[in-house]
Amino acid sequence: WDTGLLAKGQTASITFNRPGTYNFNCSPHPSMIGQIVVTGEAVASAPPVVVQRGAAPPGAPQSAAHEHQGG
């Protein structure tokens, strides 16, 4: 899964519909890595991972810049 680069103010969310361990890294910053562990029952009728991107607010720059949020 990949959210792609996010412009300032853009958002992305990932929904994991199957239990498992999901490793991730930041393409522009290869030393930034992490792991998400999903537990619970699988949702058989849904794909394992759903990526949704939100639009930047009006007037936000649409460059290839990105931000890191959360932990």
JSON list of N, CA and C in Angstrom, two decimals:
[
{"chain": "A", "resi": 1, "resn": "TRP", "atom": "N", "xyz": [0.84, -1.18, 0.00]},
{"chain": "A", "resi": 1, "resn": "TRP", "atom": "CA", "xyz": [0.00, 0.00, 0.00]},
{"chain": "A", "resi": 1, "resn": "TRP", "atom": "C", "xyz": [0.88, 1.22, 0.00]},
{"chain": "A", "resi": 2, "resn": "ASP", "atom": "N", "xyz": [0.34, 2.28, -0.59]},
{"chain": "A", "resi": 2, "resn": "ASP", "atom": "CA", "xyz": [1.11, 3.50, -0.74]},
{"chain": "A", "resi": 2, "resn": "ASP", "atom": "C", "xyz": [0.15, 4.67, -0.80]},
{"chain": "A", "resi": 3, "resn": "THR", "atom": "N", "xyz": [0.36, 5.66, 0.03]},
{"chain": "A", "resi": 3, "resn": "THR", "atom": "CA", "xyz": [-0.47, 6.85, -0.02]},
{"chain": "A", "resi": 3, "resn": "THR", "atom": "C", "xyz": [0.02, 7.83, -1.06]},
{"chain": "A", "resi": 4, "resn": "GLY", "atom": "N", "xyz": [1.23, 7.62, -1.58]},
{"chain": "A", "resi": 4, "resn": "GLY", "atom": "CA", "xyz": [1.83, 8.60, -2.47]},
{"chain": "A", "resi": 4, "resn": "GLY", "atom": "C", "xyz": [2.26, 9.80, -1.66]},
{"chain": "A", "resi": 5, "resn": "LEU", "atom": "N", "xyz": [2.92, 10.75, -2.30]},
{"chain": "A", "resi": 5, "resn": "LEU", "atom": "CA", "xyz": [3.33, 11.96, -1.61]},
{"chain": "A", "resi": 5, "resn": "LEU", "atom": "C", "xyz": [2.11, 12.82, -1.36]},
{"chain": "A", "resi": 6, "resn": "LEU", "atom": "N", "xyz": [2.08, 13.46, -0.20]},
{"chain": "A", "resi": 6, "resn": "LEU", "atom": "CA", "xyz": [0.95, 14.31, 0.17]},
{"chain": "A", "resi": 6, "resn": "LEU", "atom": "C", "xyz": [1.39, 15.76, 0.18]},
{"chain": "A", "resi": 7, "resn": "ALA", "atom": "N", "xyz": [0.59, 16.63, -0.42]},
{"chain": "A", "resi": 7, "resn": "ALA", "atom": "CA", "xyz": [0.85, 18.06, -0.38]},
{"chain": "A", "resi": 7, "resn": "ALA", "atom": "C", "xyz": [0.46, 18.58, 1.00]},
{"chain": "A", "resi": 8, "resn": "LYS", "atom": "N", "xyz": [0.98, 19.73, 1.36]},
{"chain": "A", "resi": 8, "resn": "LYS", "atom": "CA", "xyz": [0.65, 20.33, 2.64]},
{"chain": "A", "resi": 8, "resn": "LYS", "atom": "C", "xyz": [-0.87, 20.44, 2.78]},
{"chain": "A", "resi": 9, "resn": "GLY", "atom": "N", "xyz": [-1.38, 19.94, 3.87]},
{"chain": "A", "resi": 9, "resn": "GLY", "atom": "CA", "xyz": [-2.82, 19.97, 4.13]},
{"chain": "A", "resi": 9, "resn": "GLY", "atom": "C", "xyz": [-3.58, 18.75, 3.65]},
{"chain": "A", "resi": 10, "resn": "GLN", "atom": "N", "xyz": [-2.99, 17.94, 2.79]},
{"chain": "A", "resi": 10, "resn": "GLN", "atom": "CA", "xyz": [-3.66, 16.72, 2.35]},
{"chain": "A", "resi": 10, "resn": "GLN", "atom": "C", "xyz": [-3.62, 15.67, 3.45]},
{"chain": "A", "resi": 11, "resn": "THR", "atom": "N", "xyz": [-4.53, 14.75, 3.39]},
{"chain": "A", "resi": 11, "resn": "THR", "atom": "CA", "xyz": [-4.58, 13.64, 4.34]},
{"chain": "A", "resi": 11, "resn": "THR", "atom": "C", "xyz": [-4.69, 12.32, 3.60]},
{"chain": "A", "resi": 12, "resn": "ALA", "atom": "N", "xyz": [-4.37, 11.26, 4.29]},
{"chain": "A", "resi": 12, "resn": "ALA", "atom": "CA", "xyz": [-4.56, 9.92, 3.75]},
{"chain": "A", "resi": 12, "resn": "ALA", "atom": "C", "xyz": [-4.90, 9.01, 4.91]},
{"chain": "A", "resi": 13, "resn": "SER", "atom": "N", "xyz": [-5.74, 8.04, 4.68]},
{"chain": "A", "resi": 13, "resn": "SER", "atom": "CA", "xyz": [-6.05, 7.05, 5.70]},
{"chain": "A", "resi": 13, "resn": "SER", "atom": "C", "xyz": [-5.95, 5.66, 5.10]},
{"chain": "A", "resi": 14, "resn": "ILE", "atom": "N", "xyz": [-5.55, 4.73, 5.91]},
{"chain": "A", "resi": 14, "resn": "ILE", "atom": "CA", "xyz": [-5.40, 3.35, 5.49]},
{"chain": "A", "resi": 14, "resn": "ILE", "atom": "C", "xyz": [-6.34, 2.51, 6.36]},
{"chain": "A", "resi": 15, "resn": "THR", "atom": "N", "xyz": [-7.12, 1.66, 5.75]},
{"chain": "A", "resi": 15, "resn": "THR", "atom": "CA", "xyz": [-7.98, 0.73, 6.48]},
{"chain": "A", "resi": 15, "resn": "THR", "atom": "C", "xyz": [-7.47, -0.68, 6.23]},
{"chain": "A", "resi": 16, "resn": "PHE", "atom": "N", "xyz": [-7.16, -1.39, 7.29]},
{"chain": "A", "resi": 16, "resn": "PHE", "atom": "CA", "xyz": [-6.68, -2.77, 7.19]},
{"chain": "A", "resi": 16, "resn": "PHE", "atom": "C", "xyz": [-7.84, -3.69, 7.55]},
{"chain": "A", "resi": 17, "resn": "ASN", "atom": "N", "xyz": [-8.30, -4.48, 6.60]},
{"chain": "A", "resi": 17, "resn": "ASN", "atom": "CA", "xyz": [-9.45, -5.36, 6.82]},
{"chain": "A", "resi": 17, "resn": "ASN", "atom": "C", "xyz": [-9.07, -6.80, 7.11]},
{"chain": "A", "resi": 18, "resn": "ARG", "atom": "N", "xyz": [-7.78, -7.05, 7.25]},
{"chain": "A", "resi": 18, "resn": "ARG", "atom": "CA", "xyz": [-7.30, -8.40, 7.56]},
{"chain": "A", "resi": 18, "resn": "ARG", "atom": "C", "xyz": [-6.22, -8.28, 8.62]},
{"chain": "A", "resi": 19, "resn": "PRO", "atom": "N", "xyz": [-6.22, -9.20, 9.58]},
{"chain": "A", "resi": 19, "resn": "PRO", "atom": "CA", "xyz": [-5.16, -9.17, 10.59]},
{"chain": "A", "resi": 19, "resn": "PRO", "atom": "C", "xyz": [-3.81, -9.48, 9.95]},
{"chain": "A", "resi": 20, "resn": "GLY", "atom": "N", "xyz": [-2.77, -8.99, 10.56]},
{"chain": "A", "resi": 20, "resn": "GLY", "atom": "CA", "xyz": [-1.42, -9.25, 10.07]},
{"chain": "A", "resi": 20, "resn": "GLY", "atom": "C", "xyz": [-0.47, -8.15, 10.49]},
{"chain": "A", "resi": 21, "resn": "THR", "atom": "N", "xyz": [0.76, -8.29, 10.06]},
{"chain": "A", "resi": 21, "resn": "THR", "atom": "CA", "xyz": [1.79, -7.30, 10.33]},
{"chain": "A", "resi": 21, "resn": "THR", "atom": "C", "xyz": [2.12, -6.59, 9.03]},
{"chain": "A", "resi": 22, "resn": "TYR", "atom": "N", "xyz": [2.00, -5.28, 9.04]},
{"chain": "A", "resi": 22, "resn": "TYR", "atom": "CA", "xyz": [2.22, -4.46, 7.86]},
{"chain": "A", "resi": 22, "resn": "TYR", "atom": "C", "xyz": [3.40, -3.53, 8.12]},
{"chain": "A", "resi": 23, "resn": "ASN", "atom": "N", "xyz": [4.50, -3.74, 7.39]},
{"chain": "A", "resi": 23, "resn": "ASN", "atom": "CA", "xyz": [5.68, -2.89, 7.51]},
{"chain": "A", "resi": 23, "resn": "ASN", "atom": "C", "xyz": [5.53, -1.71, 6.56]},
{"chain": "A", "resi": 24, "resn": "PHE", "atom": "N", "xyz": [6.09, -0.58, 6.94]},
{"chain": "A", "resi": 24, "resn": "PHE", "atom": "CA", "xyz": [6.04, 0.58, 6.05]},
{"chain": "A", "resi": 24, "resn": "PHE", "atom": "C", "xyz": [7.31, 1.41, 6.18]},
{"chain": "A", "resi": 25, "resn": "ASN", "atom": "N", "xyz": [7.56, 2.21, 5.15]},
{"chain": "A", "resi": 25, "resn": "ASN", "atom": "CA", "xyz": [8.67, 3.15, 5.17]},
{"chain": "A", "resi": 25, "resn": "ASN", "atom": "C", "xyz": [8.29, 4.38, 4.36]},
{"chain": "A", "resi": 26, "resn": "CYS", "atom": "N", "xyz": [9.04, 5.44, 4.56]},
{"chain": "A", "resi": 26, "resn": "CYS", "atom": "CA", "xyz": [8.82, 6.70, 3.86]},
{"chain": "A", "resi": 26, "resn": "CYS", "atom": "C", "xyz": [9.76, 6.73, 2.67]},
{"chain": "A", "resi": 27, "resn": "SER", "atom": "N", "xyz": [9.23, 6.78, 1.46]},
{"chain": "A", "resi": 27, "resn": "SER", "atom": "CA", "xyz": [10.07, 6.76, 0.26]},
{"chain": "A", "resi": 27, "resn": "SER", "atom": "C", "xyz": [11.12, 7.87, 0.24]},
{"chain": "A", "resi": 28, "resn": "PRO", "atom": "N", "xyz": [10.74, 9.14, 0.52]},
{"chain": "A", "resi": 28, "resn": "PRO", "atom": "CA", "xyz": [11.76, 10.19, 0.49]},
{"chain": "A", "resi": 28, "resn": "PRO", "atom": "C", "xyz": [12.76, 10.11, 1.64]},
{"chain": "A", "resi": 29, "resn": "HIS", "atom": "N", "xyz": [12.38, 9.41, 2.72]},
{"chain": "A", "resi": 29, "resn": "HIS", "atom": "CA", "xyz": [13.24, 9.30, 3.91]},
{"chain": "A", "resi": 29, "resn": "HIS", "atom": "C", "xyz": [13.36, 7.82, 4.29]},
{"chain": "A", "resi": 30, "resn": "PRO", "atom": "N", "xyz": [14.20, 7.05, 3.62]},
{"chain": "A", "resi": 30, "resn": "PRO", "atom": "CA", "xyz": [14.28, 5.60, 3.82]},
{"chain": "A", "resi": 30, "resn": "PRO", "atom": "C", "xyz": [14.57, 5.15, 5.25]},
{"chain": "A", "resi": 31, "resn": "SER", "atom": "N", "xyz": [15.14, 6.02, 6.07]},
{"chain": "A", "resi": 31, "resn": "SER", "atom": "CA", "xyz": [15.42, 5.63, 7.46]},
{"chain": "A", "resi": 31, "resn": "SER", "atom": "C", "xyz": [14.16, 5.69, 8.32]},
{"chain": "A", "resi": 32, "resn": "MET", "atom": "N", "xyz": [13.10, 6.28, 7.83]},
{"chain": "A", "resi": 32, "resn": "MET", "atom": "CA", "xyz": [11.84, 6.35, 8.58]},
{"chain": "A", "resi": 32, "resn": "MET", "atom": "C", "xyz": [11.01, 5.11, 8.27]},
{"chain": "A", "resi": 33, "resn": "ILE", "atom": "N", "xyz": [10.98, 4.18, 9.21]},
{"chain": "A", "resi": 33, "resn": "ILE", "atom": "CA", "xyz": [10.28, 2.92, 9.02]},
{"chain": "A", "resi": 33, "resn": "ILE", "atom": "C", "xyz": [9.33, 2.68, 10.19]},
{"chain": "A", "resi": 34, "resn": "GLY", "atom": "N", "xyz": [8.39, 1.79, 10.01]},
{"chain": "A", "resi": 34, "resn": "GLY", "atom": "CA", "xyz": [7.46, 1.46, 11.07]},
{"chain": "A", "resi": 34, "resn": "GLY", "atom": "C", "xyz": [6.75, 0.16, 10.78]},
{"chain": "A", "resi": 35, "resn": "GLN", "atom": "N", "xyz": [5.92, -0.25, 11.73]},
{"chain": "A", "resi": 35, "resn": "GLN", "atom": "CA", "xyz": [5.19, -1.50, 11.60]},
{"chain": "A", "resi": 35, "resn": "GLN", "atom": "C", "xyz": [3.82, -1.33, 12.26]},
{"chain": "A", "resi": 36, "resn": "ILE", "atom": "N", "xyz": [2.79, -1.80, 11.59]},
{"chain": "A", "resi": 36, "resn": "ILE", "atom": "CA", "xyz": [1.44, -1.78, 12.12]},
{"chain": "A", "resi": 36, "resn": "ILE", "atom": "C", "xyz": [1.01, -3.23, 12.32]},
{"chain": "A", "resi": 37, "resn": "VAL", "atom": "N", "xyz": [0.53, -3.56, 13.52]},
{"chain": "A", "resi": 37, "resn": "VAL", "atom": "CA", "xyz": [0.05, -4.91, 13.80]},
{"chain": "A", "resi": 37, "resn": "VAL", "atom": "C", "xyz": [-1.47, -4.82, 13.95]},
{"chain": "A", "resi": 38, "resn": "VAL", "atom": "N", "xyz": [-2.17, -5.55, 13.08]},
{"chain": "A", "resi": 38, "resn": "VAL", "atom": "CA", "xyz": [-3.64, -5.55, 13.07]},
{"chain": "A", "resi": 38, "resn": "VAL", "atom": "C", "xyz": [-4.12, -6.87, 13.66]},
{"chain": "A", "resi": 39, "resn": "THR", "atom": "N", "xyz": [-5.02, -6.80, 14.64]},
{"chain": "A", "resi": 39, "resn": "THR", "atom": "CA", "xyz": [-5.59, -8.00, 15.24]},
{"chain": "A", "resi": 39, "resn": "THR", "atom": "C", "xyz": [-7.10, -7.98, 15.03]},
{"chain": "A", "resi": 40, "resn": "GLY", "atom": "N", "xyz": [-7.72, -9.09, 15.28]},
{"chain": "A", "resi": 40, "resn": "GLY", "atom": "CA", "xyz": [-9.17, -9.19, 15.13]},
{"chain": "A", "resi": 40, "resn": "GLY", "atom": "C", "xyz": [-9.54, -10.07, 13.95]},
{"chain": "A", "resi": 41, "resn": "GLU", "atom": "N", "xyz": [-10.81, -10.11, 13.68]},
{"chain": "A", "resi": 41, "resn": "GLU", "atom": "CA", "xyz": [-11.33, -10.94, 12.60]},
{"chain": "A", "resi": 41, "resn": "GLU", "atom": "C", "xyz": [-11.19, -10.24, 11.25]},
{"chain": "A", "resi": 42, "resn": "ALA", "atom": "N", "xyz": [-10.93, -11.02, 10.23]},
{"chain": "A", "resi": 42, "resn": "ALA", "atom": "CA", "xyz": [-10.86, -10.48, 8.88]},
{"chain": "A", "resi": 42, "resn": "ALA", "atom": "C", "xyz": [-12.27, -10.14, 8.38]},
{"chain": "A", "resi": 43, "resn": "VAL", "atom": "N", "xyz": [-12.36, -9.16, 7.52]},
{"chain": "A", "resi": 43, "resn": "VAL", "atom": "CA", "xyz": [-13.61, -8.81, 6.86]},
{"chain": "A", "resi": 43, "resn": "VAL", "atom": "C", "xyz": [-13.52, -9.44, 5.47]},
{"chain": "A", "resi": 44, "resn": "ALA", "atom": "N", "xyz": [-14.12, -10.62, 5.32]},
{"chain": "A", "resi": 44, "resn": "ALA", "atom": "CA", "xyz": [-13.95, -11.41, 4.10]},
{"chain": "A", "resi": 44, "resn": "ALA", "atom": "C", "xyz": [-14.44, -10.68, 2.84]},
{"chain": "A", "resi": 45, "resn": "SER", "atom": "N", "xyz": [-15.43, -9.84, 2.98]},
{"chain": "A", "resi": 45, "resn": "SER", "atom": "CA", "xyz": [-16.01, -9.19, 1.80]},
{"chain": "A", "resi": 45, "resn": "SER", "atom": "C", "xyz": [-15.25, -7.93, 1.38]},
{"chain": "A", "resi": 46, "resn": "ALA", "atom": "N", "xyz": [-14.18, -7.59, 2.07]},
{"chain": "A", "resi": 46, "resn": "ALA", "atom": "CA", "xyz": [-13.44, -6.36, 1.77]},
{"chain": "A", "resi": 46, "resn": "ALA", "atom": "C", "xyz": [-12.01, -6.68, 1.38]},
{"chain": "A", "resi": 47, "resn": "PRO", "atom": "N", "xyz": [-11.38, -5.82, 0.58]},
{"chain": "A", "resi": 47, "resn": "PRO", "atom": "CA", "xyz": [-9.97, -6.04, 0.25]},
{"chain": "A", "resi": 47, "resn": "PRO", "atom": "C", "xyz": [-9.12, -5.87, 1.52]},
{"chain": "A", "resi": 48, "resn": "PRO", "atom": "N", "xyz": [-7.90, -6.43, 1.55]},
{"chain": "A", "resi": 48, "resn": "PRO", "atom": "CA", "xyz": [-7.09, -6.38, 2.76]},
{"chain": "A", "resi": 48, "resn": "PRO", "atom": "C", "xyz": [-6.68, -4.98, 3.17]},
{"chain": "A", "resi": 49, "resn": "VAL", "atom": "N", "xyz": [-6.47, -4.09, 2.22]},
{"chain": "A", "resi": 49, "resn": "VAL", "atom": "CA", "xyz": [-6.03, -2.73, 2.53]},
{"chain": "A", "resi": 49, "resn": "VAL", "atom": "C", "xyz": [-6.76, -1.75, 1.63]},
{"chain": "A", "resi": 50, "resn": "VAL", "atom": "N", "xyz": [-7.29, -0.68, 2.23]},
{"chain": "A", "resi": 50, "resn": "VAL", "atom": "CA", "xyz": [-7.96, 0.36, 1.47]},
{"chain": "A", "resi": 50, "resn": "VAL", "atom": "C", "xyz": [-7.25, 1.68, 1.76]},
{"chain": "A", "resi": 51, "resn": "VAL", "atom": "N", "xyz": [-6.82, 2.38, 0.72]},
{"chain": "A", "resi": 51, "resn": "VAL", "atom": "CA", "xyz": [-6.15, 3.67, 0.85]},
{"chain": "A", "resi": 51, "resn": "VAL", "atom": "C", "xyz": [-7.11, 4.75, 0.38]},
{"chain": "A", "resi": 52, "resn": "GLN", "atom": "N", "xyz": [-7.33, 5.76, 1.23]},
{"chain": "A", "resi": 52, "resn": "GLN", "atom": "CA", "xyz": [-8.17, 6.89, 0.84]},
{"chain": "A", "resi": 52, "resn": "GLN", "atom": "C", "xyz": [-7.37, 8.17, 1.02]},
{"chain": "A", "resi": 53, "resn": "ARG", "atom": "N", "xyz": [-7.40, 9.01, 0.02]},
{"chain": "A", "resi": 53, "resn": "ARG", "atom": "CA", "xyz": [-6.69, 10.29, 0.08]},
{"chain": "A", "resi": 53, "resn": "ARG", "atom": "C", "xyz": [-7.71, 11.41, 0.19]},
{"chain": "A", "resi": 54, "resn": "GLY", "atom": "N", "xyz": [-7.40, 12.39, 1.02]},
{"chain": "A", "resi": 54, "resn": "GLY", "atom": "CA", "xyz": [-8.24, 13.57, 1.17]},
{"chain": "A", "resi": 54, "resn": "GLY", "atom": "C", "xyz": [-7.64, 14.74, 0.42]},
{"chain": "A", "resi": 55, "resn": "ALA", "atom": "N", "xyz": [-8.48, 15.62, -0.04]},
{"chain": "A", "resi": 55, "resn": "ALA", "atom": "CA", "xyz": [-8.02, 16.79, -0.79]},
{"chain": "A", "resi": 55, "resn": "ALA", "atom": "C", "xyz": [-7.41, 17.82, 0.14]},
{"chain": "A", "resi": 56, "resn": "ALA", "atom": "N", "xyz": [-6.47, 18.55, -0.39]},
{"chain": "A", "resi": 56, "resn": "ALA", "atom": "CA", "xyz": [-5.90, 19.67, 0.35]},
{"chain": "A", "resi": 56, "resn": "ALA", "atom": "C", "xyz": [-6.95, 20.78, 0.41]},
{"chain": "A", "resi": 57, "resn": "PRO", "atom": "N", "xyz": [-6.89, 21.60, 1.45]},
{"chain": "A", "resi": 57, "resn": "PRO", "atom": "CA", "xyz": [-7.84, 22.70, 1.52]},
{"chain": "A", "resi": 57, "resn": "PRO", "atom": "C", "xyz": [-7.62, 23.69, 0.38]},
{"chain": "A", "resi": 58, "resn": "PRO", "atom": "N", "xyz": [-8.65, 24.46, 0.01]},
{"chain": "A", "resi": 58, "resn": "PRO", "atom": "CA", "xyz": [-8.50, 25.43, -1.07]},
{"chain": "A", "resi": 58, "resn": "PRO", "atom": "C", "xyz": [-7.31, 26.37, -0.81]},
{"chain": "A", "resi": 59, "resn": "GLY", "atom": "N", "xyz": [-6.53, 26.61, -1.84]},
{"chain": "A", "resi": 59, "resn": "GLY", "atom": "CA", "xyz": [-5.39, 27.51, -1.71]},
{"chain": "A", "resi": 59, "resn": "GLY", "atom": "C", "xyz": [-4.11, 26.86, -1.24]},
{"chain": "A", "resi": 60, "resn": "ALA", "atom": "N", "xyz": [-4.16, 25.58, -0.83]},
{"chain": "A", "resi": 60, "resn": "ALA", "atom": "CA", "xyz": [-2.95, 24.89, -0.38]},
{"chain": "A", "resi": 60, "resn": "ALA", "atom": "C", "xyz": [-2.08, 24.56, -1.59]},
{"chain": "A", "resi": 61, "resn": "PRO", "atom": "N", "xyz": [-0.77, 24.66, -1.43]},
{"chain": "A", "resi": 61, "resn": "PRO", "atom": "CA", "xyz": [0.12, 24.34, -2.56]},
{"chain": "A", "resi": 61, "resn": "PRO", "atom": "C", "xyz": [-0.02, 22.88, -2.94]},
{"chain": "A", "resi": 62, "resn": "GLN", "atom": "N", "xyz": [0.09, 22.57, -4.21]},
{"chain": "A", "resi": 62, "resn": "GLN", "atom": "CA", "xyz": [-0.07, 21.20, -4.69]},
{"chain": "A", "resi": 62, "resn": "GLN", "atom": "C", "xyz": [1.27, 20.61, -5.12]},
{"chain": "A", "resi": 63, "resn": "SER", "atom": "N", "xyz": [2.34, 20.99, -4.43]},
{"chain": "A", "resi": 63, "resn": "SER", "atom": "CA", "xyz": [3.67, 20.48, -4.78]},
{"chain": "A", "resi": 63, "resn": "SER", "atom": "C", "xyz": [3.83, 19.06, -4.27]},
{"chain": "A", "resi": 64, "resn": "ALA", "atom": "N", "xyz": [4.98, 18.49, -4.53]},
{"chain": "A", "resi": 64, "resn": "ALA", "atom": "CA", "xyz": [5.28, 17.12, -4.10]},
{"chain": "A", "resi": 64, "resn": "ALA", "atom": "C", "xyz": [5.76, 17.07, -2.66]},
{"chain": "A", "resi": 65, "resn": "ALA", "atom": "N", "xyz": [5.55, 18.11, -1.89]},
{"chain": "A", "resi": 65, "resn": "ALA", "atom": "CA", "xyz": [5.95, 18.12, -0.48]},
{"chain": "A", "resi": 65, "resn": "ALA", "atom": "C", "xyz": [5.07, 17.14, 0.30]},
{"chain": "A", "resi": 66, "resn": "HIS", "atom": "N", "xyz": [5.57, 16.70, 1.42]},
{"chain": "A", "resi": 66, "resn": "HIS", "atom": "CA", "xyz": [4.75, 15.82, 2.26]},
{"chain": "A", "resi": 66, "resn": "HIS", "atom": "C", "xyz": [5.06, 16.10, 3.71]},
{"chain": "A", "resi": 67, "resn": "GLU", "atom": "N", "xyz": [4.17, 15.66, 4.58]},
{"chain": "A", "resi": 67, "resn": "GLU", "atom": "CA", "xyz": [4.34, 15.85, 6.01]},
{"chain": "A", "resi": 67, "resn": "GLU", "atom": "C", "xyz": [4.14, 14.52, 6.70]},
{"chain": "A", "resi": 68, "resn": "HIS", "atom": "N", "xyz": [4.70, 14.40, 7.88]},
{"chain": "A", "resi": 68, "resn": "HIS", "atom": "CA", "xyz": [4.53, 13.21, 8.70]},
{"chain": "A", "resi": 68, "resn": "HIS", "atom": "C", "xyz": [3.71, 13.58, 9.91]},
{"chain": "A", "resi": 69, "resn": "GLN", "atom": "N", "xyz": [2.69, 12.79, 10.18]},
{"chain": "A", "resi": 69, "resn": "GLN", "atom": "CA", "xyz": [1.86, 13.05, 11.35]},
{"chain": "A", "resi": 69, "resn": "GLN", "atom": "C", "xyz": [1.64, 11.74, 12.09]},
{"chain": "A", "resi": 70, "resn": "GLY", "atom": "N", "xyz": [1.32, 11.87, 13.35]},
{"chain": "A", "resi": 70, "resn": "GLY", "atom": "CA", "xyz": [1.03, 10.69, 14.15]},
{"chain": "A", "resi": 70, "resn": "GLY", "atom": "C", "xyz": [2.28, 9.96, 14.55]},
{"chain": "A", "resi": 71, "resn": "GLY", "atom": "N", "xyz": [2.12, 8.81, 15.14]},
{"chain": "A", "resi": 71, "resn": "GLY", "atom": "CA", "xyz": [3.30, 8.11, 15.58]},
{"chain": "A", "resi": 71, "resn": "GLY", "atom": "C", "xyz": [3.12, 6.71, 15.56]}
]
